Structures are given as structure tokens and as C-alpha cells.
JSON list of C-alpha atoms in Angstrom, two decimals:
[
{"chain": "O", "resi": 1, "resn": "MET", "atom": "CA", "xyz": [85.10, 77.79, 88.55]},
{"chain": "O", "resi": 2, "resn": "GLY", "atom": "CA", "xyz": [85.57, 81.62, 88.45]},
{"chain": "O", "resi": 3, "resn": "LYS", "atom": "CA", "xyz": [84.94, 84.11, 91.25]},
{"chain": "O", "resi": 4, "resn": "THR", "atom": "CA", "xyz": [82.76, 87.30, 91.21]},
{"chain": "O", "resi": 5, "resn": "HIS", "atom": "CA", "xyz": [83.59, 90.81, 92.29]},
{"chain": "O", "resi": 6, "resn": "PRO", "atom": "CA", "xyz": [81.03, 93.62, 93.00]},
{"chain": "O", "resi": 7, "resn": "ILE", "atom": "CA", "xyz": [82.66, 95.97, 90.37]},
{"chain": "O", "resi": 8, "resn": "HIS", "atom": "CA", "xyz": [82.44, 93.31, 87.50]},
{"chain": "O", "resi": 9, "resn": "PRO", "atom": "CA", "xyz": [79.21, 91.59, 86.16]},
{"chain": "O", "resi": 10, "resn": "HIS", "atom": "CA", "xyz": [81.20, 88.42, 84.93]},
{"chain": "O", "resi": 11, "resn": "GLU", "atom": "CA", "xyz": [83.30, 85.74, 86.57]},
{"chain": "O", "resi": 12, "resn": "LEU", "atom": "CA", "xyz": [86.71, 86.33, 86.93]},
{"chain": "O", "resi": 13, "resn": "GLU", "atom": "CA", "xyz": [89.25, 83.56, 86.57]},
{"chain": "O", "resi": 14, "resn": "LEU", "atom": "CA", "xyz": [92.93, 83.30, 88.05]},
{"chain": "O", "resi": 15, "resn": "LYS", "atom": "CA", "xyz": [95.23, 83.27, 85.10]},
{"chain": "O", "resi": 16, "resn": "SER", "atom": "CA", "xyz": [98.97, 83.88, 84.57]},
{"chain": "O", "resi": 17, "resn": "TYR", "atom": "CA", "xyz": [100.54, 85.74, 81.53]},
{"chain": "O", "resi": 18, "resn": "LYS", "atom": "CA", "xyz": [104.07, 86.56, 80.96]},
{"chain": "O", "resi": 19, "resn": "LYS", "atom": "CA", "xyz": [103.39, 90.11, 80.35]},
{"chain": "O", "resi": 20, "resn": "PRO", "atom": "CA", "xyz": [102.50, 93.25, 82.30]},
{"chain": "O", "resi": 21, "resn": "TYR", "atom": "CA", "xyz": [98.92, 94.69, 82.91]},
{"chain": "O", "resi": 22, "resn": "THR", "atom": "CA", "xyz": [97.24, 97.56, 84.79]},
{"chain": "O", "resi": 23, "resn": "CYS", "atom": "CA", "xyz": [94.94, 96.44, 87.34]},
{"chain": "O", "resi": 24, "resn": "ASP", "atom": "CA", "xyz": [91.36, 97.49, 86.90]},
{"chain": "O", "resi": 25, "resn": "GLY", "atom": "CA", "xyz": [91.03, 97.95, 90.55]},
{"chain": "O", "resi": 26, "resn": "CYS", "atom": "CA", "xyz": [93.77, 99.88, 91.90]},
{"chain": "O", "resi": 27, "resn": "LYS", "atom": "CA", "xyz": [94.93, 101.11, 88.52]},
{"chain": "O", "resi": 28, "resn": "GLU", "atom": "CA", "xyz": [98.71, 100.09, 89.39]},
{"chain": "O", "resi": 29, "resn": "LEU", "atom": "CA", "xyz": [100.78, 97.91, 87.20]},
{"chain": "O", "resi": 30, "resn": "GLY", "atom": "CA", "xyz": [100.71, 94.08, 87.79]},
{"chain": "O", "resi": 31, "resn": "PHE", "atom": "CA", "xyz": [102.76, 91.09, 86.24]},
{"chain": "O", "resi": 32, "resn": "GLY", "atom": "CA", "xyz": [102.10, 87.48, 86.05]},
{"chain": "O", "resi": 33, "resn": "ALA", "atom": "CA", "xyz": [99.06, 86.00, 87.75]},
{"chain": "O", "resi": 34, "resn": "ARG", "atom": "CA", "xyz": [95.76, 87.90, 87.88]},
{"chain": "O", "resi": 35, "resn": "TYR", "atom": "CA", "xyz": [91.97, 87.29, 88.15]},
{"chain": "O", "resi": 36, "resn": "ARG", "atom": "CA", "xyz": [90.71, 88.12, 84.52]},
{"chain": "O", "resi": 37, "resn": "CYS", "atom": "CA", "xyz": [87.77, 88.35, 82.27]},
{"chain": "O", "resi": 38, "resn": "ASP", "atom": "CA", "xyz": [88.71, 87.44, 78.95]},
{"chain": "O", "resi": 39, "resn": "LYS", "atom": "CA", "xyz": [85.52, 88.95, 77.58]},
{"chain": "O", "resi": 40, "resn": "CYS", "atom": "CA", "xyz": [85.89, 92.37, 78.77]},
{"chain": "O", "resi": 41, "resn": "ASP", "atom": "CA", "xyz": [89.95, 92.42, 78.91]},
{"chain": "O", "resi": 42, "resn": "PHE", "atom": "CA", "xyz": [89.40, 93.11, 82.73]},
{"chain": "O", "resi": 43, "resn": "ASP", "atom": "CA", "xyz": [92.14, 92.32, 85.39]},
{"chain": "O", "resi": 44, "resn": "LEU", "atom": "CA", "xyz": [92.57, 92.41, 89.02]},
{"chain": "O", "resi": 45, "resn": "HIS", "atom": "CA", "xyz": [95.47, 91.95, 91.36]},
{"chain": "O", "resi": 46, "resn": "GLN", "atom": "CA", "xyz": [95.13, 88.90, 93.69]},
{"chain": "O", "resi": 47, "resn": "ASP", "atom": "CA", "xyz": [95.31, 91.40, 96.63]},
{"chain": "O", "resi": 48, "resn": "CYS", "atom": "CA", "xyz": [92.42, 93.74, 94.99]},
{"chain": "O", "resi": 49, "resn": "MET", "atom": "CA", "xyz": [90.15, 90.74, 94.11]},
{"chain": "O", "resi": 50, "resn": "LEU", "atom": "CA", "xyz": [90.44, 89.17, 97.63]},
{"chain": "O", "resi": 51, "resn": "ALA", "atom": "CA", "xyz": [90.71, 92.41, 99.76]},
{"chain": "O", "resi": 52, "resn": "THR", "atom": "CA", "xyz": [88.96, 92.11, 102.96]},
{"chain": "O", "resi": 53, "resn": "PRO", "atom": "CA", "xyz": [86.21, 94.70, 103.97]},
{"chain": "O", "resi": 54, "resn": "ILE", "atom": "CA", "xyz": [88.00, 95.64, 106.97]},
{"chain": "O", "resi": 55, "resn": "ALA", "atom": "CA", "xyz": [91.93, 95.61, 107.76]},
{"chain": "O", "resi": 56, "resn": "HIS", "atom": "CA", "xyz": [94.20, 96.66, 110.31]},
{"chain": "O", "resi": 57, "resn": "HIS", "atom": "CA", "xyz": [98.10, 97.43, 110.08]},
{"chain": "O", "resi": 58, "resn": "ASP", "atom": "CA", "xyz": [100.80, 97.21, 112.85]},
{"chain": "O", "resi": 59, "resn": "PHE", "atom": "CA", "xyz": [102.07, 100.75, 111.61]},
{"chain": "O", "resi": 60, "resn": "PHE", "atom": "CA", "xyz": [98.71, 102.33, 112.57]},
{"chain": "O", "resi": 61, "resn": "LYS", "atom": "CA", "xyz": [97.62, 101.23, 116.02]},
{"chain": "O", "resi": 62, "resn": "ASN", "atom": "CA", "xyz": [94.08, 101.53, 116.66]},
{"chain": "O", "resi": 63, "resn": "SER", "atom": "CA", "xyz": [93.32, 102.45, 113.43]},
{"chain": "O", "resi": 64, "resn": "THR", "atom": "CA", "xyz": [90.66, 100.53, 111.10]},
{"chain": "O", "resi": 65, "resn": "PHE", "atom": "CA", "xyz": [90.84, 100.66, 107.31]},
{"chain": "O", "resi": 66, "resn": "LYS", "atom": "CA", "xyz": [87.91, 99.87, 104.88]},
{"chain": "O", "resi": 67, "resn": "ILE", "atom": "CA", "xyz": [88.25, 98.92, 101.36]},
{"chain": "O", "resi": 68, "resn": "PHE", "atom": "CA", "xyz": [87.12, 101.71, 98.91]},
{"chain": "O", "resi": 69, "resn": "HIS", "atom": "CA", "xyz": [86.69, 100.92, 95.04]},
{"chain": "O", "resi": 70, "resn": "GLN", "atom": "CA", "xyz": [86.98, 104.57, 94.36]},
{"chain": "O", "resi": 71, "resn": "PRO", "atom": "CA", "xyz": [89.41, 107.09, 96.09]},
{"chain": "O", "resi": 72, "resn": "PRO", "atom": "CA", "xyz": [87.67, 108.91, 98.77]},
{"chain": "O", "resi": 73, "resn": "GLN", "atom": "CA", "xyz": [87.17, 112.54, 98.16]},
{"chain": "O", "resi": 74, "resn": "LYS", "atom": "CA", "xyz": [85.95, 115.42, 99.62]},
{"chain": "O", "resi": 75, "resn": "CYS", "atom": "CA", "xyz": [83.73, 116.91, 96.60]},
{"chain": "O", "resi": 76, "resn": "SER", "atom": "CA", "xyz": [81.38, 115.51, 94.15]},
{"chain": "O", "resi": 77, "resn": "HIS", "atom": "CA", "xyz": [83.95, 115.83, 91.33]},
{"chain": "O", "resi": 78, "resn": "TYR", "atom": "CA", "xyz": [87.81, 115.05, 90.92]},
{"chain": "O", "resi": 79, "resn": "CYS", "atom": "CA", "xyz": [89.83, 118.01, 91.95]},
{"chain": "O", "resi": 80, "resn": "GLN", "atom": "CA", "xyz": [93.43, 118.35, 92.96]},
{"chain": "O", "resi": 81, "resn": "ASP", "atom": "CA", "xyz": [92.64, 118.88, 96.78]},
{"chain": "O", "resi": 82, "resn": "CYS", "atom": "CA", "xyz": [91.04, 115.54, 96.66]},
{"chain": "O", "resi": 83, "resn": "GLN", "atom": "CA", "xyz": [93.97, 113.67, 95.40]},
{"chain": "O", "resi": 84, "resn": "ARG", "atom": "CA", "xyz": [94.97, 110.93, 97.98]},
{"chain": "O", "resi": 85, "resn": "TYR", "atom": "CA", "xyz": [98.42, 109.45, 98.38]},
{"chain": "O", "resi": 86, "resn": "CYS", "atom": "CA", "xyz": [99.31, 105.98, 99.54]},
{"chain": "O", "resi": 87, "resn": "ASP", "atom": "CA", "xyz": [100.95, 106.01, 102.98]},
{"chain": "O", "resi": 88, "resn": "ALA", "atom": "CA", "xyz": [103.22, 103.32, 102.14]},
{"chain": "O", "resi": 89, "resn": "CYS", "atom": "CA", "xyz": [104.68, 104.15, 98.66]},
{"chain": "O", "resi": 90, "resn": "GLY", "atom": "CA", "xyz": [103.80, 107.65, 98.36]},
{"chain": "O", "resi": 91, "resn": "LYS", "atom": "CA", "xyz": [102.25, 107.31, 94.89]},
{"chain": "O", "resi": 92, "resn": "PRO", "atom": "CA", "xyz": [98.58, 108.40, 94.04]},
{"chain": "O", "resi": 93, "resn": "VAL", "atom": "CA", "xyz": [95.57, 106.58, 94.91]},
{"chain": "O", "resi": 94, "resn": "ARG", "atom": "CA", "xyz": [93.72, 106.15, 91.86]},
{"chain": "O", "resi": 95, "resn": "GLY", "atom": "CA", "xyz": [91.37, 103.18, 92.55]},
{"chain": "O", "resi": 96, "resn": "PHE", "atom": "CA", "xyz": [91.17, 100.65, 95.24]},
{"chain": "O", "resi": 97, "resn": "SER", "atom": "CA", "xyz": [92.51, 101.48, 98.58]},
{"chain": "O", "resi": 98, "resn": "TYR", "atom": "CA", "xyz": [92.33, 100.84, 102.25]},
{"chain": "O", "resi": 99, "resn": "HIS", "atom": "CA", "xyz": [91.14, 103.83, 103.72]},
{"chain": "O", "resi": 100, "resn": "CYS", "atom": "CA", "xyz": [91.02, 104.88, 107.79]},
{"chain": "O", "resi": 101, "resn": "GLU", "atom": "CA", "xyz": [88.13, 107.38, 107.89]},
{"chain": "O", "resi": 102, "resn": "LYS", "atom": "CA", "xyz": [89.16, 108.73, 111.17]},
{"chain": "O", "resi": 103, "resn": "GLU", "atom": "CA", "xyz": [92.77, 109.30, 110.67]},
{"chain": "O", "resi": 104, "resn": "GLY", "atom": "CA", "xyz": [92.92, 109.86, 106.66]},
{"chain": "O", "resi": 105, "resn": "TRP", "atom": "CA", "xyz": [95.36, 107.05, 106.26]},
{"chain": "O", "resi": 106, "resn": "ASP", "atom": "CA", "xyz": [95.56, 105.44, 102.78]},
{"chain": "O", "resi": 107, "resn": "LEU", "atom": "CA", "xyz": [97.12, 102.23, 101.57]},
{"chain": "O", "resi": 108, "resn": "HIS", "atom": "CA", "xyz": [97.21, 100.40, 98.10]},
{"chain": "O", "resi": 109, "resn": "PRO", "atom": "CA", "xyz": [95.95, 96.90, 98.63]},
{"chain": "O", "resi": 110, "resn": "CYS", "atom": "CA", "xyz": [99.48, 95.41, 97.63]},
{"chain": "O", "resi": 111, "resn": "CYS", "atom": "CA", "xyz": [101.24, 97.92, 99.75]},
{"chain": "O", "resi": 112, "resn": "ARG", "atom": "CA", "xyz": [99.12, 96.94, 102.80]},
{"chain": "O", "resi": 113, "resn": "ASN", "atom": "CA", "xyz": [100.22, 93.03, 102.33]},
{"chain": "O", "resi": 114, "resn": "LEU", "atom": "CA", "xyz": [103.90, 93.98, 102.28]},
{"chain": "O", "resi": 115, "resn": "PRO", "atom": "CA", "xyz": [105.62, 91.38, 104.68]},
{"chain": "O", "resi": 116, "resn": "SER", "atom": "CA", "xyz": [106.92, 92.95, 107.87]},
{"chain": "O", "resi": 117, "resn": "ASN", "atom": "CA", "xyz": [110.00, 90.67, 107.53]},
{"chain": "O", "resi": 118, "resn": "LEU", "atom": "CA", "xyz": [111.96, 89.34, 104.84]},
{"chain": "O", "resi": 119, "resn": "PRO", "atom": "CA", "xyz": [114.94, 86.77, 105.38]},
{"chain": "O", "resi": 120, "resn": "ILE", "atom": "CA", "xyz": [116.94, 86.91, 102.33]},
{"chain": "O", "resi": 121, "resn": "LYS", "atom": "CA", "xyz": [120.53, 84.89, 102.08]},
{"chain": "O", "resi": 122, "resn": "ASN", "atom": "CA", "xyz": [121.00, 84.91, 105.86]},
{"chain": "O", "resi": 123, "resn": "ILE", "atom": "CA", "xyz": [120.17, 88.54, 105.99]},
{"chain": "O", "resi": 124, "resn": "LYS", "atom": "CA", "xyz": [117.04, 89.75, 108.07]},
{"chain": "O", "resi": 125, "resn": "PHE", "atom": "CA", "xyz": [115.09, 92.75, 106.57]},
{"chain": "O", "resi": 126, "resn": "LYS", "atom": "CA", "xyz": [112.54, 94.45, 108.30]},
{"chain": "O", "resi": 127, "resn": "LEU", "atom": "CA", "xyz": [109.87, 96.80, 107.04]},
{"chain": "O", "resi": 128, "resn": "ARG", "atom": "CA", "xyz": [109.99, 100.16, 108.86]},
{"chain": "O", "resi": 129, "resn": "ASP", "atom": "CA", "xyz": [107.82, 103.30, 108.56]},
{"chain": "O", "resi": 130, "resn": "LYS", "atom": "CA", "xyz": [110.56, 105.46, 110.18]},
{"chain": "O", "resi": 131, "resn": "VAL", "atom": "CA", "xyz": [114.35, 105.31, 109.41]},
{"chain": "O", "resi": 132, "resn": "SER", "atom": "CA", "xyz": [117.27, 107.41, 110.19]},
{"chain": "O", "resi": 133, "resn": "SER", "atom": "CA", "xyz": [119.65, 106.73, 107.28]},
{"chain": "O", "resi": 134, "resn": "LYS", "atom": "CA", "xyz": [119.66, 107.15, 103.27]},
{"chain": "O", "resi": 135, "resn": "CYS", "atom": "CA", "xyz": [118.08, 104.89, 101.01]},
{"chain": "O", "resi": 136, "resn": "ILE", "atom": "CA", "xyz": [120.93, 103.22, 99.12]},
{"chain": "O", "resi": 137, "resn": "TRP", "atom": "CA", "xyz": [119.09, 103.96, 95.71]},
{"chain": "O", "resi": 138, "resn": "CYS", "atom": "CA", "xyz": [118.04, 107.67, 95.82]},
{"chain": "O", "resi": 139, "resn": "LYS", "atom": "CA", "xyz": [120.51, 108.55, 98.38]},
{"chain": "O", "resi": 140, "resn": "LYS", "atom": "CA", "xyz": [117.50, 110.43, 100.32]},
{"chain": "O", "resi": 141, "resn": "ARG", "atom": "CA", "xyz": [116.09, 109.58, 103.84]},
{"chain": "O", "resi": 142, "resn": "ASN", "atom": "CA", "xyz": [112.47, 110.83, 102.68]},
{"chain": "O", "resi": 143, "resn": "LEU", "atom": "CA", "xyz": [110.96, 110.33, 99.50]},
{"chain": "O", "resi": 144, "resn": "GLU", "atom": "CA", "xyz": [111.16, 113.18, 96.85]},
{"chain": "O", "resi": 145, "resn": "GLY", "atom": "CA", "xyz": [108.58, 113.58, 94.23]},
{"chain": "O", "resi": 146, "resn": "THR", "atom": "CA", "xyz": [105.83, 112.63, 96.38]},
{"chain": "O", "resi": 147, "resn": "VAL", "atom": "CA", "xyz": [103.22, 114.59, 98.42]},
{"chain": "O", "resi": 148, "resn": "SER", "atom": "CA", "xyz": [104.74, 116.63, 101.47]},
{"chain": "O", "resi": 149, "resn": "GLY", "atom": "CA", "xyz": [104.64, 114.84, 104.67]},
{"chain": "O", "resi": 150, "resn": "ILE", "atom": "CA", "xyz": [104.56, 111.06, 103.30]},
{"chain": "O", "resi": 151, "resn": "ARG", "atom": "CA", "xyz": [108.16, 109.61, 104.17]},
{"chain": "O", "resi": 152, "resn": "GLY", "atom": "CA", "xyz": [107.01, 106.11, 102.82]},
{"chain": "O", "resi": 153, "resn": "TRP", "atom": "CA", "xyz": [108.15, 102.78, 103.98]},
{"chain": "O", "resi": 154, "resn": "SER", "atom": "CA", "xyz": [111.51, 101.13, 103.60]},
{"chain": "O", "resi": 155, "resn": "TYR", "atom": "CA", "xyz": [113.27, 97.94, 104.11]},
{"chain": "O", "resi": 156, "resn": "VAL", "atom": "CA", "xyz": [116.06, 97.88, 106.40]},
{"chain": "O", "resi": 157, "resn": "SER", "atom": "CA", "xyz": [118.56, 95.11, 107.09]},
{"chain": "O", "resi": 158, "resn": "GLU", "atom": "CA", "xyz": [119.47, 93.87, 110.47]},
{"chain": "O", "resi": 159, "resn": "CYS", "atom": "CA", "xyz": [123.01, 94.84, 110.03]},
{"chain": "O", "resi": 160, "resn": "LYS", "atom": "CA", "xyz": [122.01, 98.20, 108.75]},
{"chain": "O", "resi": 161, "resn": "GLU", "atom": "CA", "xyz": [123.91, 97.91, 105.44]},
{"chain": "O", "resi": 162, "resn": "TYR", "atom": "CA", "xyz": [121.02, 97.58, 103.11]},
{"chain": "O", "resi": 163, "resn": "ARG", "atom": "CA", "xyz": [118.04, 99.91, 103.10]},
{"chain": "O", "resi": 164, "resn": "PHE", "atom": "CA", "xyz": [115.87, 101.08, 100.36]},
{"chain": "O", "resi": 165, "resn": "HIS", "atom": "CA", "xyz": [112.35, 102.84, 99.84]},
{"chain": "O", "resi": 166, "resn": "VAL", "atom": "CA", "xyz": [109.55, 100.71, 98.73]},
{"chain": "O", "resi": 167, "resn": "HIS", "atom": "CA", "xyz": [108.79, 103.67, 96.35]},
{"chain": "O", "resi": 168, "resn": "CYS", "atom": "CA", "xyz": [112.14, 103.32, 94.63]},
{"chain": "O", "resi": 169, "resn": "ALA", "atom": "CA", "xyz": [111.93, 99.65, 93.85]},
{"chain": "O", "resi": 170, "resn": "MET", "atom": "CA", "xyz": [108.33, 100.41, 92.07]},
{"chain": "O", "resi": 171, "resn": "ASP", "atom": "CA", "xyz": [109.81, 103.44, 90.34]},
{"chain": "O", "resi": 172, "resn": "MET", "atom": "CA", "xyz": [112.60, 101.15, 88.66]},
{"chain": "O", "resi": 173, "resn": "VAL", "atom": "CA", "xyz": [109.77, 98.66, 87.63]},
{"chain": "O", "resi": 174, "resn": "ILE", "atom": "CA", "xyz": [107.79, 101.43, 85.99]},
{"chain": "O", "resi": 175, "resn": "ASP", "atom": "CA", "xyz": [110.94, 103.08, 84.30]},
{"chain": "O", "resi": 176, "resn": "GLY", "atom": "CA", "xyz": [111.84, 99.70, 83.10]},
{"chain": "O", "resi": 177, "resn": "TRP", "atom": "CA", "xyz": [108.39, 98.87, 81.52]},
{"chain": "O", "resi": 178, "resn": "ARG", "atom": "CA", "xyz": [108.39, 102.23, 79.89]},
{"chain": "O", "resi": 179, "resn": "ASN", "atom": "CA", "xyz": [111.93, 101.36, 78.33]},
{"chain": "O", "resi": 180, "resn": "GLY", "atom": "CA", "xyz": [110.73, 98.01, 77.06]},
{"chain": "O", "resi": 181, "resn": "ALA", "atom": "CA", "xyz": [112.61, 95.82, 79.54]},
{"chain": "O", "resi": 182, "resn": "PHE", "atom": "CA", "xyz": [109.32, 93.40, 79.82]},
{"chain": "O", "resi": 183, "resn": "SER", "atom": "CA", "xyz": [109.32, 93.21, 75.95]},
{"chain": "O", "resi": 184, "resn": "SER", "atom": "CA", "xyz": [111.75, 90.31, 76.10]},
{"chain": "O", "resi": 185, "resn": "HIS", "atom": "CA", "xyz": [111.78, 87.90, 73.03]},
{"chain": "O", "resi": 186, "resn": "ASP", "atom": "CA", "xyz": [111.17, 84.54, 74.86]},
{"chain": "O", "resi": 187, "resn": "GLY", "atom": "CA", "xyz": [108.15, 86.38, 77.02]},
{"chain": "O", "resi": 188, "resn": "ASN", "atom": "CA", "xyz": [109.92, 84.95, 80.17]},
{"chain": "O", "resi": 189, "resn": "SER", "atom": "CA", "xyz": [108.83, 86.91, 83.32]},
{"chain": "O", "resi": 190, "resn": "LEU", "atom": "CA", "xyz": [112.21, 86.16, 85.01]},
{"chain": "O", "resi": 191, "resn": "THR", "atom": "CA", "xyz": [114.22, 87.46, 82.03]},
{"chain": "O", "resi": 192, "resn": "ALA", "atom": "CA", "xyz": [112.15, 90.59, 82.14]},
{"chain": "O", "resi": 193, "resn": "LEU", "atom": "CA", "xyz": [113.24, 91.13, 85.79]},
{"chain": "O", "resi": 194, "resn": "GLU", "atom": "CA", "xyz": [116.49, 90.47, 85.15]},
{"chain": "O", "resi": 195, "resn": "ASN", "atom": "CA", "xyz": [116.43, 93.29, 82.38]},
{"chain": "O", "resi": 196, "resn": "LEU", "atom": "CA", "xyz": [115.67, 95.75, 85.27]},
{"chain": "O", "resi": 197, "resn": "GLU", "atom": "CA", "xyz": [119.35, 95.98, 86.05]},
{"chain": "O", "resi": 198, "resn": "LEU", "atom": "CA", "xyz": [119.18, 98.67, 88.53]},
{"chain": "O", "resi": 199, "resn": "PRO", "atom": "CA", "xyz": [121.20, 101.46, 87.15]},
{"chain": "O", "resi": 200, "resn": "LEU", "atom": "CA", "xyz": [120.98, 103.31, 90.41]},
{"chain": "O", "resi": 201, "resn": "LEU", "atom": "CA", "xyz": [122.33, 100.38, 92.00]},
{"chain": "O", "resi": 202, "resn": "ARG", "atom": "CA", "xyz": [125.45, 100.20, 89.53]},
{"chain": "O", "resi": 203, "resn": "GLN", "atom": "CA", "xyz": [125.89, 103.57, 90.27]},
{"chain": "O", "resi": 204, "resn": "TYR", "atom": "CA", "xyz": [126.11, 103.10, 94.09]},
{"chain": "O", "resi": 205, "resn": "LEU", "atom": "CA", "xyz": [128.50, 100.26, 93.23]},
{"chain": "O", "resi": 206, "resn": "SER", "atom": "CA", "xyz": [130.88, 102.32, 91.25]},
{"chain": "O", "resi": 207, "resn": "GLY", "atom": "CA", "xyz": [133.87, 102.99, 93.50]},
{"chain": "O", "resi": 208, "resn": "ASN", "atom": "CA", "xyz": [132.89, 100.42, 96.03]},
{"chain": "O", "resi": 209, "resn": "ARG", "atom": "CA", "xyz": [134.45, 97.31, 94.25]},
{"chain": "O", "resi": 210, "resn": "ARG", "atom": "CA", "xyz": [135.23, 95.44, 97.51]},
{"chain": "O", "resi": 211, "resn": "ARG", "atom": "CA", "xyz": [131.77, 94.42, 98.49]},
{"chain": "O", "resi": 212, "resn": "SER", "atom": "CA", "xyz": [130.19, 94.83, 95.20]},
{"chain": "O", "resi": 213, "resn": "SER", "atom": "CA", "xyz": [129.56, 91.14, 94.50]},
{"chain": "O", "resi": 214, "resn": "LYS", "atom": "CA", "xyz": [127.89, 90.10, 97.82]},
{"chain": "O", "resi": 215, "resn": "PHE", "atom": "CA", "xyz": [125.92, 93.64, 97.61]},
{"chain": "O", "resi": 216, "resn": "MET", "atom": "CA", "xyz": [124.79, 92.87, 93.97]},
{"chain": "O", "resi": 217, "resn": "LYS", "atom": "CA", "xyz": [123.82, 89.29, 94.91]},
{"chain": "O", "resi": 218, "resn": "VAL", "atom": "CA", "xyz": [121.59, 90.15, 97.93]},
{"chain": "O", "resi": 219, "resn": "MET", "atom": "CA", "xyz": [120.14, 93.27, 96.03]},
{"chain": "O", "resi": 220, "resn": "LYS", "atom": "CA", "xyz": [118.88, 91.41, 93.42]},
{"chain": "O", "resi": 221, "resn": "ILE", "atom": "CA", "xyz": [117.13, 88.97, 95.45]},
{"chain": "O", "resi": 222, "resn": "VAL", "atom": "CA", "xyz": [115.76, 91.69, 97.55]},
{"chain": "O", "resi": 223, "resn": "PHE", "atom": "CA", "xyz": [114.55, 93.62, 94.41]},
{"chain": "O", "resi": 224, "resn": "LYS", "atom": "CA", "xyz": [112.73, 90.36, 92.76]},
{"chain": "O", "resi": 225, "resn": "THR", "atom": "CA", "xyz": [110.90, 89.62, 96.18]},
{"chain": "O", "resi": 226, "resn": "ILE", "atom": "CA", "xyz": [109.71, 93.40, 96.53]},
{"chain": "O", "resi": 227, "resn": "VAL", "atom": "CA", "xyz": [108.53, 93.86, 92.96]},
{"chain": "O", "resi": 228, "resn": "GLY", "atom": "CA", "xyz": [106.69, 90.61, 92.81]},
{"chain": "O", "resi": 229, "resn": "ILE", "atom": "CA", "xyz": [104.80, 91.62, 95.89]},
{"chain": "O", "resi": 230, "resn": "LEU", "atom": "CA", "xyz": [103.90, 94.89, 94.45]},
{"chain": "O", "resi": 231, "resn": "LEU", "atom": "CA", "xyz": [103.13, 93.55, 91.08]},
{"chain": "O", "resi": 232, "resn": "GLY", "atom": "CA", "xyz": [100.75, 91.00, 92.44]},
{"chain": "O", "resi": 233, "resn": "ASP", "atom": "CA", "xyz": [102.53, 87.91, 91.60]},
{"chain": "O", "resi": 234, "resn": "PRO", "atom": "CA", "xyz": [104.51, 86.24, 94.37]},
{"chain": "O", "resi": 235, "resn": "THR", "atom": "CA", "xyz": [104.80, 83.09, 92.30]},
{"chain": "O", "resi": 236, "resn": "VAL", "atom": "CA", "xyz": [107.49, 84.77, 90.07]},
{"chain": "O", "resi": 237, "resn": "VAL", "atom": "CA", "xyz": [109.33, 85.67, 93.01]},
{"chain": "O", "resi": 238, "resn": "LEU", "atom": "CA", "xyz": [109.66, 82.41, 94.64]},
{"chain": "O", "resi": 239, "resn": "THR", "atom": "CA", "xyz": [110.79, 80.79, 91.35]},
{"chain": "O", "resi": 240, "resn": "GLY", "atom": "CA", "xyz": [113.36, 83.70, 91.02]},
{"chain": "O", "resi": 241, "resn": "LEU", "atom": "CA", "xyz": [114.82, 83.21, 94.42]},
{"chain": "O", "resi": 242, "resn": "LEU", "atom": "CA", "xyz": [115.06, 79.50, 93.91]},
{"chain": "O", "resi": 243, "resn": "VAL", "atom": "CA", "xyz": [117.11, 80.31, 90.77]},
{"chain": "O", "resi": 244, "resn": "ASP", "atom": "CA", "xyz": [119.35, 82.78, 92.43]},
{"chain": "O", "resi": 245, "resn": "LEU", "atom": "CA", "xyz": [119.90, 80.71, 95.53]},
{"chain": "O", "resi": 246, "resn": "VAL", "atom": "CA", "xyz": [120.52, 77.67, 93.77]},
{"chain": "O", "resi": 247, "resn": "ALA", "atom": "CA", "xyz": [123.01, 79.55, 91.51]},
{"chain": "O", "resi": 248, "resn": "LYS", "atom": "CA", "xyz": [125.27, 80.67, 94.41]}
]
């Protein structure tokens, strides 16, 4: 039995395909598992399909978010002044979003569900909305190329050695998709993730050979974890983590 959603007339079934798609809810990239209507070629992230009417988040104390199926806007037609941005990743809100009408906050459904804690290879990562150090990938503390005032969320390790923007992880996925990293001949989702070989990470590691092996192992696992969550398919992540951990 499928499930129904207010924005689509047919039942949607949970399916998994080893190729990317664009979610018809939030309009963001998805991968693997999704709720789908084959008849209409219609797909929803699991986070978009199962979004609750009301939500809260620890970073926004005393704020209440409501799910919107269209971006909130000030006027009756789209204009640049009405463009809204996710306060987690800094990217535009183009479809489904959680919006706080009182304070004006916006969150993509997948971003809203990012875990606050990630224990990976005995290293504890914590989701932060404010940081004092630079992202290991973009070498910046605040996001660049996004609307002014949105710093974006970051994952920071307890040891302070690893820190990266959620936005940067997602940018690498999008660039990889455009460059054909997901077009692997075997159609394997894990292979596709492996093809996103983090050019910025390689650049960071150059000249720092002594710790590059450990750093690469940790960051590959972190990358798979965040990407799987943001693409709406944690099952890909769990499989990838097991593969990596067994191989170490």
C-alpha cells in the first residue's frame, strides 16, 4: 500500500533506484530511496513526504516552524526580494520548507533533520550554528556565495581538528552530479559516492602527508554520512559506513 500526499493526486510508494533525482517537494537533489509515483514521474524525499505540520529546532529556541509547500513570499508574484534561503545550508528555498513566521527562519526538510551528534570512528562530531574556526574545505569561517547574514551550519569534531560546512558537502555532491560522478557503469550508489573524490580535500592534504591517511579515512566516512542524510537516503550511508569500517 502506498501513501498519499496533499500535493499529488496518486498514491506514492517507497522505492529505491541507484540514480539521482530532483525532489518534487523541496526541489533539491535526492538519491536512492524516495516516495514515487511512476505514472507521473513524481518523487519526494522521505523527509519531505513525512514532514510534520509543526516542528521545532534546538538552534531556534522558542521558535515554531510550520511546513510550507511553496516558499513564503511577500507579494503575489515571484521577485528577487521574495527569495528565501535555508538558514542551515544557505541555499535558496525553492519548494517545501519549514518556516517560522514570527522570526523569519527557513529550513529545508532534510536540513532540519540533520543529527545534532555524529560519532564516527571514535571521533565525536557536533552540529554547530556558530563557529570560530575555518572550514577545512573552503578555508572560510562563513559561507561565501550565499545571502549575507547566513553563516550556515557546520559539523565540528570534539578534538577541533575537523570542521566543515554542511553547505560545502552539498556543493561537492552537486558538482559531482554535473560532472558525471553519478553516471557509474555499474549503477552502484556507493561507487557513485566514491567517485566524488573531494578535490578540495585532496588540496587540503597536500603538504600535510603525516596525517593525511587518518584524515582521509575519517573525512570519507563523514562525507558519506552527511551526503546520505542531505540526499534523503540514510540507508546508503549505513551501508557505506559498514563497508568503510570493516575495511579498516
